[in-house]
């Protein structure tokens, strides 16, 4: 039987994407397990979700380290100790430094609540709503130095309805986030993703054998 992919999830807040991932590992949709959860906020609800699922969780306090690199060194050490193969940022509110990026090159993914490259940064749903776009959505992408700019794995489109509030729009985007984040992890787990420059190709099982590209 194929080995389960070991995931490390980094979160800062309520953790609904973490929960979606945990649920998918539990009901067989994902051949993966959340090996560890790391949060940077003591009060993050993600901690309770991890505990509820029997997953080790760690709060790493930036204030307890001389600088951000040292802080991230600790996070990377925790991930290493737990044998993490893929890092999933799930509402993790900090920009990564080269400490994490080098340690987990092409092995860190993020979910963002807009159709990137539109509306990067904070409050993407509000940005889209205020701009007046007809369609927005969410994006799963590999994480690189530049914020919200790494190669895109999957996107889902969500229409903005005339009577939407930021809240109702955000809720519909969130449903899609949960769906495509799980799907993207599944593709990674199956070895079906190839990065070529900015583009990510999803290979079918058969073409994967024939095409020699850069395997991730
Ligand atoms: C999500 O909207 C995600 O796209 C963004 O932060 C939010 C996290 O929500 N990066 P949750 O903590 O997963 O509920």
Short mmCIF file of C-alpha atoms and ligand atoms in Angstrom, two decimals:
data_model
loop_
_atom_site.label_atom_id
_atom_site.label_comp_id
_atom_site.label_asym_id
_atom_site.label_seq_id
_atom_site.Cartn_x
_atom_site.Cartn_y
_atom_site.Cartn_z
CA UNK A 1 0.00 0.00 0.00
CA UNK A 2 1.22 3.47 -0.90
CA UNK A 3 2.69 5.38 2.01
CA UNK A 4 0.70 8.26 3.44
CA UNK A 5 2.16 11.69 2.73
CA UNK A 6 3.19 13.47 5.91
CA UNK A 7 1.80 16.99 6.07
CA UNK A 8 2.84 19.85 8.33
CA UNK A 9 0.23 22.59 8.61
CA UNK A 10 1.10 26.16 9.63
CA UNK A 11 -1.81 28.30 10.81
CA UNK A 12 -2.52 31.51 12.68
CA UNK A 13 -6.24 31.50 13.30
CA UNK A 14 -9.53 29.65 13.08
CA UNK A 15 -8.21 26.73 11.04
CA UNK A 16 -11.12 25.75 8.82
CA UNK A 17 -8.74 24.80 6.01
CA UNK A 18 -6.79 22.70 8.50
CA UNK A 19 -10.07 21.05 9.48
CA UNK A 20 -10.93 20.33 5.85
CA UNK A 21 -7.53 18.66 5.40
CA UNK A 22 -7.92 16.65 8.62
CA UNK A 23 -11.39 15.52 7.53
CA UNK A 24 -10.12 14.42 4.11
CA UNK A 25 -7.29 12.41 5.66
CA UNK A 26 -9.78 10.77 8.01
CA UNK A 27 -12.39 9.71 5.49
CA UNK A 28 -9.99 8.35 2.87
CA UNK A 29 -10.18 11.18 0.32
CA UNK A 30 -6.51 11.93 0.98
CA UNK A 31 -3.80 9.35 1.35
CA UNK A 32 -2.02 11.66 3.74
CA UNK A 33 -1.85 12.48 7.41
CA UNK A 34 -1.36 15.72 9.27
CA UNK A 35 1.82 14.89 11.16
CA UNK A 36 2.05 18.18 13.03
CA UNK A 37 0.40 21.60 13.31
CA UNK A 38 2.43 24.72 14.13
CA UNK A 39 0.82 28.02 15.04
CA UNK A 40 2.31 31.46 15.69
CA UNK A 41 -0.63 32.71 17.78
CA UNK A 42 -1.27 31.34 21.26
CA UNK A 43 -5.04 31.66 20.87
CA UNK A 44 -5.33 30.13 17.40
CA UNK A 45 -8.42 27.91 17.13
CA UNK A 46 -6.36 25.67 14.86
CA UNK A 47 -4.74 24.31 18.05
CA UNK A 48 -8.05 22.94 19.31
CA UNK A 49 -8.74 21.37 15.95
CA UNK A 50 -5.36 19.63 16.04
CA UNK A 51 -5.86 18.44 19.60
CA UNK A 52 -9.35 17.21 18.72
CA UNK A 53 -7.82 15.03 16.02
CA UNK A 54 -4.95 13.81 18.21
CA UNK A 55 -2.36 15.69 16.14
CA UNK A 56 0.68 17.17 17.90
CA UNK A 57 0.53 20.95 17.88
CA UNK A 58 3.13 23.56 18.76
CA UNK A 59 2.85 27.27 19.44
CA UNK A 60 6.06 29.01 18.39
CA UNK A 61 6.26 32.54 19.73
CA UNK A 62 8.16 34.97 17.52
CA UNK A 63 8.76 37.17 20.57
CA UNK A 64 10.82 34.42 22.20
CA UNK A 65 13.45 34.43 19.43
CA UNK A 66 16.12 37.01 18.58
CA UNK A 67 14.84 37.36 15.01
CA UNK A 68 12.50 35.87 12.45
CA UNK A 69 15.13 33.56 11.02
CA UNK A 70 15.70 31.95 14.39
CA UNK A 71 11.92 31.67 14.87
CA UNK A 72 11.58 29.93 11.52
CA UNK A 73 14.55 27.74 12.29
CA UNK A 74 12.55 26.39 15.23
CA UNK A 75 9.49 25.83 13.03
CA UNK A 76 11.60 24.01 10.43
CA UNK A 77 13.14 21.87 13.20
CA UNK A 78 9.67 20.86 14.43
CA UNK A 79 8.59 19.97 10.89
CA UNK A 80 11.78 17.96 10.35
CA UNK A 81 11.34 16.08 13.63
CA UNK A 82 7.88 15.04 12.49
CA UNK A 83 9.07 13.84 9.11
CA UNK A 84 7.04 16.41 7.19
CA UNK A 85 7.13 16.03 3.41
CA UNK A 86 4.73 18.81 2.38
CA UNK A 87 4.07 22.04 4.27
CA UNK A 88 0.57 23.49 3.94
CA UNK A 89 0.06 27.12 4.90
CA UNK A 90 -3.53 27.41 6.07
CA UNK A 91 -4.25 30.95 7.15
CA UNK A 92 -0.66 31.43 8.27
CA UNK A 93 -0.29 35.19 8.44
CA UNK A 94 3.47 35.62 8.07
CA UNK A 95 5.72 35.95 5.08
CA UNK A 96 8.28 33.14 4.98
CA UNK A 97 12.00 33.83 5.05
CA UNK A 98 14.63 31.85 3.11
CA UNK A 99 15.06 29.65 6.20
CA UNK A 100 11.78 27.86 5.48
CA UNK A 101 11.85 28.40 1.73
CA UNK A 102 15.28 26.78 1.36
CA UNK A 103 14.50 23.94 3.76
CA UNK A 104 11.26 23.08 1.91
CA UNK A 105 11.86 24.30 -1.65
CA UNK A 106 8.88 23.38 -3.88
CA UNK A 107 7.33 21.62 -0.89
CA UNK A 108 5.32 24.51 0.57
CA UNK A 109 1.84 25.32 -0.68
CA UNK A 110 -0.64 28.02 0.27
CA UNK A 111 -4.33 28.80 -0.15
CA UNK A 112 -5.31 32.36 -1.01
CA UNK A 113 -8.89 33.69 -1.20
CA UNK A 114 -8.75 35.33 -4.65
CA UNK A 115 -7.93 34.46 -8.23
CA UNK A 116 -4.25 35.37 -8.17
CA UNK A 117 -2.55 37.47 -9.39
CA UNK A 118 -5.61 39.63 -8.62
CA UNK A 119 -5.93 40.82 -5.05
CA UNK A 120 -2.85 39.48 -3.28
CA UNK A 121 -2.24 40.32 0.37
CA UNK A 122 -4.72 40.83 3.16
CA UNK A 123 -8.54 40.94 2.91
CA UNK A 124 -8.58 39.62 -0.64
CA UNK A 125 -12.33 38.96 -0.53
CA UNK A 126 -13.03 42.55 0.51
CA UNK A 127 -10.62 43.86 -2.13
CA UNK A 128 -12.50 41.92 -4.82
CA UNK A 129 -15.92 42.99 -3.53
CA UNK A 130 -14.90 46.66 -3.36
CA UNK A 131 -13.31 46.55 -6.80
CA UNK A 132 -16.58 45.31 -8.26
CA UNK A 133 -15.33 42.23 -10.10
CA UNK A 134 -18.00 39.82 -11.33
CA UNK A 135 -15.91 36.77 -10.51
CA UNK A 136 -13.37 36.04 -7.84
CA UNK A 137 -12.40 32.78 -6.16
CA UNK A 138 -9.40 31.10 -4.60
CA UNK A 139 -5.97 29.80 -5.55
CA UNK A 140 -3.66 27.05 -4.31
CA UNK A 141 -0.06 27.82 -5.23
CA UNK A 142 3.50 26.89 -4.42
CA UNK A 143 5.17 29.37 -2.10
CA UNK A 144 8.16 31.36 -3.23
CA UNK A 145 9.95 34.48 -2.01
CA UNK A 146 7.41 36.90 -3.43
CA UNK A 147 4.13 36.98 -1.52
CA UNK A 148 1.11 35.24 -3.13
CA UNK A 149 3.05 34.84 -6.36
CA UNK A 150 4.35 31.27 -6.68
CA UNK A 151 3.32 28.83 -9.45
CA UNK A 152 -0.42 28.16 -9.41
CA UNK A 153 -1.67 24.60 -8.85
CA UNK A 154 -5.47 24.99 -8.81
CA UNK A 155 -8.04 27.77 -8.84
CA UNK A 156 -11.79 27.88 -8.35
CA UNK A 157 -14.04 30.63 -9.66
CA UNK A 158 -16.77 32.11 -7.47
CA UNK A 159 -19.26 34.61 -8.95
CA UNK A 160 -19.93 37.80 -7.04
CA UNK A 161 -23.71 38.12 -6.68
CA UNK A 162 -25.52 41.46 -6.68
CA UNK A 163 -26.71 41.08 -3.11
CA UNK A 164 -23.42 39.70 -1.77
CA UNK A 165 -21.83 41.20 1.31
CA UNK A 166 -18.14 40.65 2.00
CA UNK A 167 -19.29 38.03 4.49
CA UNK A 168 -21.52 36.04 2.15
CA UNK A 169 -18.93 36.18 -0.62
CA UNK A 170 -16.16 35.07 1.76
CA UNK A 171 -18.27 32.14 2.92
CA UNK A 172 -18.80 30.87 -0.64
CA UNK A 173 -15.10 31.31 -1.42
CA UNK A 174 -14.22 29.39 1.76
CA UNK A 175 -16.25 26.37 0.63
CA UNK A 176 -14.21 26.30 -2.56
CA UNK A 177 -10.96 26.76 -0.63
CA UNK A 178 -11.67 23.63 1.35
CA UNK A 179 -12.41 21.70 -1.82
CA UNK A 180 -9.42 22.74 -3.93
CA UNK A 181 -6.90 22.62 -1.09
CA UNK A 182 -7.70 18.96 -0.52
CA UNK A 183 -7.63 18.30 -4.26
CA UNK A 184 -4.22 20.00 -4.67
CA UNK A 185 -2.72 17.98 -1.82
CA UNK A 186 -4.07 14.83 -3.46
CA UNK A 187 -2.39 15.70 -6.75
CA UNK A 188 0.89 16.37 -4.99
CA UNK A 189 0.60 13.14 -3.02
CA UNK A 190 0.05 11.20 -6.24
CA UNK A 191 3.19 12.74 -7.77
CA UNK A 192 1.15 14.31 -10.56
CA UNK A 193 2.43 17.90 -10.33
CA UNK A 194 5.29 19.23 -12.42
CA UNK A 195 6.57 22.78 -12.23
CA UNK A 196 7.94 24.30 -15.44
CA UNK A 197 8.81 27.92 -14.89
CA UNK A 198 5.67 29.62 -13.65
CA UNK A 199 3.39 26.87 -14.88
CA UNK A 200 2.30 23.78 -13.04
CA UNK A 201 1.24 20.79 -15.10
CA UNK A 202 -1.07 18.12 -13.81
CA UNK A 203 -0.06 14.86 -15.40
CA UNK A 204 -2.28 11.91 -15.88
CA UNK A 205 -0.90 8.67 -14.46
CA UNK A 206 0.08 7.43 -17.93
CA UNK A 207 1.62 10.58 -19.36
CA UNK A 208 3.63 10.94 -16.17
CA UNK A 209 5.59 7.84 -17.10
CA UNK A 210 6.31 9.13 -20.60
CA UNK A 211 7.02 12.78 -20.03
CA UNK A 212 10.39 13.63 -18.58
CA UNK A 213 10.04 16.98 -16.96
CA UNK A 214 11.04 18.26 -13.60
CA UNK A 215 9.24 16.03 -11.13
CA UNK A 216 8.45 17.56 -7.81
C1 LIG B 1 -8.48 31.63 4.31
O1 LIG B 1 -9.38 32.51 3.69
C2 LIG B 1 -7.24 31.45 3.48
O2 LIG B 1 -7.48 31.51 2.12
C3 LIG B 1 -6.40 32.62 3.90
O3 LIG B 1 -6.63 32.74 5.28
C4 LIG B 1 -7.91 32.21 5.60
C5 LIG B 1 -7.70 31.16 6.64
O4 LIG B 1 -8.90 30.62 7.11
N1 LIG B 1 -5.01 32.41 3.56
P1 LIG B 1 -8.87 29.34 8.05
O5 LIG B 1 -7.96 29.67 9.23
O6 LIG B 1 -8.36 28.18 7.26
O7 LIG B 1 -10.29 29.16 8.49
#
